[in-house]
Amino acid sequence: MIEAFIFDLDGVITDTAYYHYLAWKKLGEKIGIEIDEEFNESLKGISRIESLERMLKFGDKENQFTQEERIQLATEKNEHYKELIKRITPKDILPGIIDLLEEAKNNKIKIGLASASKNAIPVLNSLGVIGYFDFIADASECKNSKPAPDIFLMAAKGLNVNPKYCIGFEDASAGVDAINSARMYSIGIGDRDTLCKAKFVVKSTEELDFNLIISKYNKSEKEYSL
Ligand code: BG6
Ligand code: MG
């Protein structure tokens, strides 16, 4: 029996994935690294400092900055990102998400957040959805970032549920890997090829139908226990 829904934030509850992209792009322009949306795909779900490392590698500049300069660059990206998220309002909640949260509540399914973002709480507040969450895993307390399962396991622990009775929702390939490694049922939102390791993939949040999700989960649980 399903006990909890555990959500990623950026790109699942709201389209902040795009703001992260804009902020990295701007930083890239400053240090002479041009990124596009395709490269950005590989940054989804990845922590701030690891994203910077990947960008420097992508631009062949991994030996050009000291540790201190890297922290400064990551901070600069975050300052720009914080400016961008100031414009977030409840209108920015992706379609279908509120219905899903409501259905979960009505069916006594716990709701958790497993985001790599240290800006998760202000974003949830601006969206006006923080009240739905029974537990928000703290990314700054998480040792291994996605694709490691840690943040999803932290959320399950905080909700006091067994991972096997959880469904995780993700838009990033690294996030789907994290859910699978946590031994939860994974739902990918986005491109079928990118998210091919998810147990079930929908193109957009609009397709997140509560009854369909539960029946997919129940079916897979039955197959698993055979
Ligand atoms: C993830 C995003 O949710 O959070 C990544 O998908 C981002 O793109 C990561 O780098 C960390 O976010 P923040 O807000 O702590 O820099
Ligand atoms: Mg995401």
Coordinates of C-alpha atoms and ligand atoms in Angstrom, one line a residue:
M1 CA 0.0 0.0 0.0
I2 CA 1.3 3.4 -1.0
E3 CA 2.2 5.6 2.0
A4 CA 4.1 8.6 0.6
F5 CA 4.7 10.7 -2.5
I6 CA 8.1 12.3 -2.5
F7 CA 8.7 15.1 -4.9
D8 CA 11.6 16.8 -6.5
L9 CA 11.0 20.5 -6.8
D10 CA 12.8 22.2 -9.7
G11 CA 11.1 21.1 -12.9
V12 CA 8.4 19.1 -11.1
I13 CA 6.4 21.4 -8.9
T14 CA 7.5 24.5 -10.8
D15 CA 9.6 25.4 -13.7
T16 CA 12.6 26.7 -11.8
A17 CA 14.8 24.3 -13.8
Y18 CA 14.7 27.1 -16.5
Y19 CA 15.8 29.8 -14.0
H20 CA 18.8 27.6 -13.0
Y21 CA 19.7 27.3 -16.6
L22 CA 19.5 31.1 -17.1
A23 CA 21.7 31.7 -14.1
W24 CA 24.3 29.2 -15.2
K25 CA 24.2 30.6 -18.7
K26 CA 24.9 34.1 -17.4
L27 CA 27.8 32.9 -15.3
G28 CA 29.1 31.0 -18.2
E29 CA 29.1 34.1 -20.4
K30 CA 31.2 35.8 -17.7
I31 CA 33.9 33.1 -17.7
G32 CA 33.8 32.3 -21.4
I33 CA 31.8 29.0 -21.3
E34 CA 28.9 28.8 -23.6
I35 CA 26.2 26.4 -22.5
D36 CA 23.0 25.3 -24.2
E37 CA 19.9 23.5 -23.1
E38 CA 21.3 20.2 -24.1
F39 CA 24.2 20.6 -21.7
N40 CA 21.9 22.0 -19.1
E41 CA 20.0 18.7 -19.1
S42 CA 23.1 17.1 -17.5
L43 CA 23.0 19.7 -14.6
K44 CA 19.4 18.9 -13.6
G45 CA 19.2 17.5 -10.1
I46 CA 22.9 18.1 -9.6
S47 CA 24.1 20.2 -6.6
R48 CA 25.3 23.8 -7.1
I49 CA 29.0 23.2 -6.6
E50 CA 29.0 19.9 -8.6
S51 CA 27.1 21.8 -11.4
L52 CA 29.9 24.4 -11.5
E53 CA 32.6 21.6 -11.7
R54 CA 30.7 20.1 -14.6
M55 CA 30.5 23.4 -16.4
L56 CA 34.2 24.1 -15.9
K57 CA 35.0 20.7 -17.3
F58 CA 32.7 21.2 -20.2
G59 CA 34.5 24.5 -21.0
D60 CA 38.0 23.0 -20.5
K61 CA 38.6 25.3 -17.6
E62 CA 38.8 22.9 -14.7
N63 CA 42.3 24.0 -13.8
Q64 CA 41.7 27.7 -14.0
F65 CA 40.1 28.6 -10.7
T66 CA 41.1 28.1 -7.1
Q67 CA 38.7 26.6 -4.6
E68 CA 38.0 30.1 -3.3
E69 CA 37.2 31.4 -6.7
R70 CA 34.9 28.4 -7.4
I71 CA 32.9 29.2 -4.3
Q72 CA 32.7 32.8 -5.4
L73 CA 31.4 31.8 -8.8
A74 CA 28.8 29.4 -7.4
T75 CA 27.7 32.2 -5.0
E76 CA 27.4 34.6 -7.9
K77 CA 25.2 32.1 -9.8
N78 CA 23.1 31.7 -6.7
E79 CA 22.7 35.5 -6.3
H80 CA 21.4 35.8 -9.8
Y81 CA 19.1 32.7 -9.3
K82 CA 17.7 34.3 -6.1
E83 CA 16.9 37.4 -8.1
L84 CA 15.1 35.3 -10.8
I85 CA 13.0 33.4 -8.2
K86 CA 11.7 36.6 -6.7
R87 CA 9.1 36.7 -9.5
I88 CA 7.6 33.3 -8.5
T89 CA 4.0 33.3 -7.5
P90 CA 1.3 30.6 -7.1
K91 CA 0.6 31.0 -10.8
D92 CA 3.9 29.2 -11.5
I93 CA 2.8 25.9 -10.0
L94 CA 2.9 23.4 -12.9
P95 CA -0.4 22.1 -14.1
G96 CA -1.8 19.1 -12.3
I97 CA 0.4 19.4 -9.3
I98 CA -2.2 21.0 -6.9
D99 CA -4.8 18.3 -7.9
L100 CA -2.2 15.6 -7.2
L101 CA -1.3 17.1 -3.8
E102 CA -5.0 17.4 -2.9
E103 CA -5.7 13.8 -3.9
A104 CA -2.7 12.6 -1.8
K105 CA -4.0 14.5 1.2
N106 CA -7.5 13.2 0.8
N107 CA -6.2 9.6 0.6
K108 CA -3.9 10.0 3.7
I109 CA -0.8 9.7 1.6
K110 CA 2.1 11.6 3.2
I111 CA 3.9 14.2 1.1
G112 CA 7.7 14.8 1.2
L113 CA 10.2 16.9 -0.7
A114 CA 13.6 15.6 -1.9
S115 CA 15.2 18.5 -3.7
A116 CA 18.9 19.2 -4.1
S117 CA 18.2 22.9 -3.8
K118 CA 19.1 25.0 -0.8
N119 CA 16.5 27.5 -2.0
A120 CA 13.7 25.0 -1.8
I121 CA 11.9 26.5 1.2
P122 CA 11.6 30.1 -0.2
V123 CA 10.4 28.6 -3.5
L124 CA 7.7 26.5 -1.8
N125 CA 6.7 29.6 0.2
S126 CA 6.4 31.8 -2.9
L127 CA 4.3 29.1 -4.6
G128 CA 2.1 28.9 -1.5
V129 CA 2.3 25.1 -1.3
I130 CA 4.6 24.6 1.7
G131 CA 1.6 23.6 3.9
Y132 CA 1.1 20.4 1.9
F133 CA 4.5 19.0 2.8
D134 CA 4.8 16.8 5.9
F135 CA 8.6 16.7 5.6
I136 CA 11.2 18.6 3.6
A137 CA 14.6 17.0 3.4
D138 CA 17.4 19.5 4.0
A139 CA 19.8 19.4 1.0
S140 CA 22.5 21.0 3.1
E141 CA 22.5 18.0 5.5
C142 CA 22.8 15.6 2.6
K143 CA 26.3 14.1 2.1
N144 CA 25.9 12.5 -1.3
S145 CA 23.8 14.3 -3.9
K146 CA 21.7 12.8 -6.7
P147 CA 22.1 10.2 -8.3
A148 CA 22.9 8.9 -4.8
P149 CA 19.6 7.9 -3.0
D150 CA 20.4 9.9 0.1
I151 CA 18.0 12.8 -0.2
F152 CA 15.0 10.5 -1.0
L153 CA 16.0 8.2 1.9
M154 CA 16.2 11.2 4.1
A155 CA 12.7 12.2 3.1
A156 CA 11.3 8.7 3.7
K157 CA 12.9 8.7 7.1
G158 CA 11.5 12.1 8.0
L159 CA 8.1 10.9 6.9
N160 CA 8.6 7.7 8.9
V161 CA 7.7 5.4 5.9
N162 CA 9.4 2.5 4.3
P163 CA 11.0 3.5 0.9
K164 CA 9.3 0.6 -0.7
Y165 CA 5.9 2.2 -0.1
C166 CA 7.0 5.5 -1.6
I167 CA 6.6 7.0 -5.1
G168 CA 9.3 9.5 -6.2
F169 CA 8.6 12.2 -8.8
E170 CA 11.5 13.5 -10.9
D171 CA 12.3 15.5 -14.1
A172 CA 16.0 14.6 -14.1
S173 CA 17.9 11.5 -15.0
A174 CA 20.1 11.8 -11.9
G175 CA 16.9 12.1 -9.8
V176 CA 15.4 9.0 -11.3
D177 CA 18.6 7.1 -10.5
A178 CA 18.3 8.4 -7.0
I179 CA 14.7 7.2 -6.6
N180 CA 15.6 3.8 -8.0
S181 CA 18.6 3.4 -5.8
A182 CA 16.4 4.3 -2.8
R183 CA 14.2 1.3 -4.0
M184 CA 11.2 3.5 -4.4
Y185 CA 8.8 3.5 -7.4
S186 CA 10.0 6.2 -9.9
I187 CA 7.9 8.5 -12.0
G188 CA 9.8 10.5 -14.6
I189 CA 8.3 13.7 -16.0
G190 CA 9.7 14.8 -19.3
D191 CA 11.5 13.2 -22.2
R192 CA 11.0 9.4 -22.4
D193 CA 14.5 8.7 -23.7
T194 CA 16.2 10.9 -21.1
L195 CA 14.2 9.3 -18.3
C196 CA 14.2 5.8 -19.6
K197 CA 15.1 4.3 -16.2
A198 CA 11.9 5.5 -14.6
K199 CA 9.3 2.9 -13.9
F200 CA 6.7 5.1 -15.5
V201 CA 7.2 8.3 -17.6
V202 CA 4.7 11.1 -18.4
K203 CA 5.5 13.9 -20.8
S204 CA 4.3 16.7 -18.5
T205 CA 2.8 17.2 -15.0
E206 CA -0.6 17.6 -16.6
E207 CA -0.6 13.8 -17.1
L208 CA 0.0 13.0 -13.4
D209 CA -3.4 11.4 -12.8
F210 CA -3.7 10.2 -9.2
N211 CA -5.7 7.0 -10.0
L212 CA -3.4 6.0 -12.9
I213 CA -0.3 6.5 -10.7
I214 CA -1.7 4.4 -7.9
S215 CA -2.7 1.6 -10.3
K216 CA 0.7 1.6 -12.0
Y217 CA 2.3 1.4 -8.5
N218 CA 0.0 -1.4 -7.3
K219 CA 0.7 -3.4 -10.5
S220 CA 4.4 -3.1 -10.1
E221 CA 4.2 -4.0 -6.4
K222 CA 2.2 -7.1 -7.3
E223 CA 4.8 -8.1 -10.0
Y224 CA 7.6 -7.5 -7.5
S225 CA 6.1 -9.7 -4.8
L226 CA 5.4 -12.6 -7.2
Ligands
BG6_1 C1 18.3 21.0 -8.2 C2 18.4 21.6 -9.6 O1 16.9 20.9 -7.8 O2 18.9 21.9 -7.2 C3 19.8 21.9 -10.0 O3 17.8 20.6 -10.5 C4 20.4 22.8 -8.9 O4 19.8 22.5 -11.2 C5 20.3 22.1 -7.5 O5 21.8 23.0 -9.2 C6 20.9 23.0 -6.4 O6 20.1 24.1 -6.3 P1 20.5 25.4 -5.4 O7 19.3 26.2 -5.4 O8 20.9 24.9 -4.0 O9 21.7 26.0 -6.1
MG2 MG 14.4 18.7 -11.0

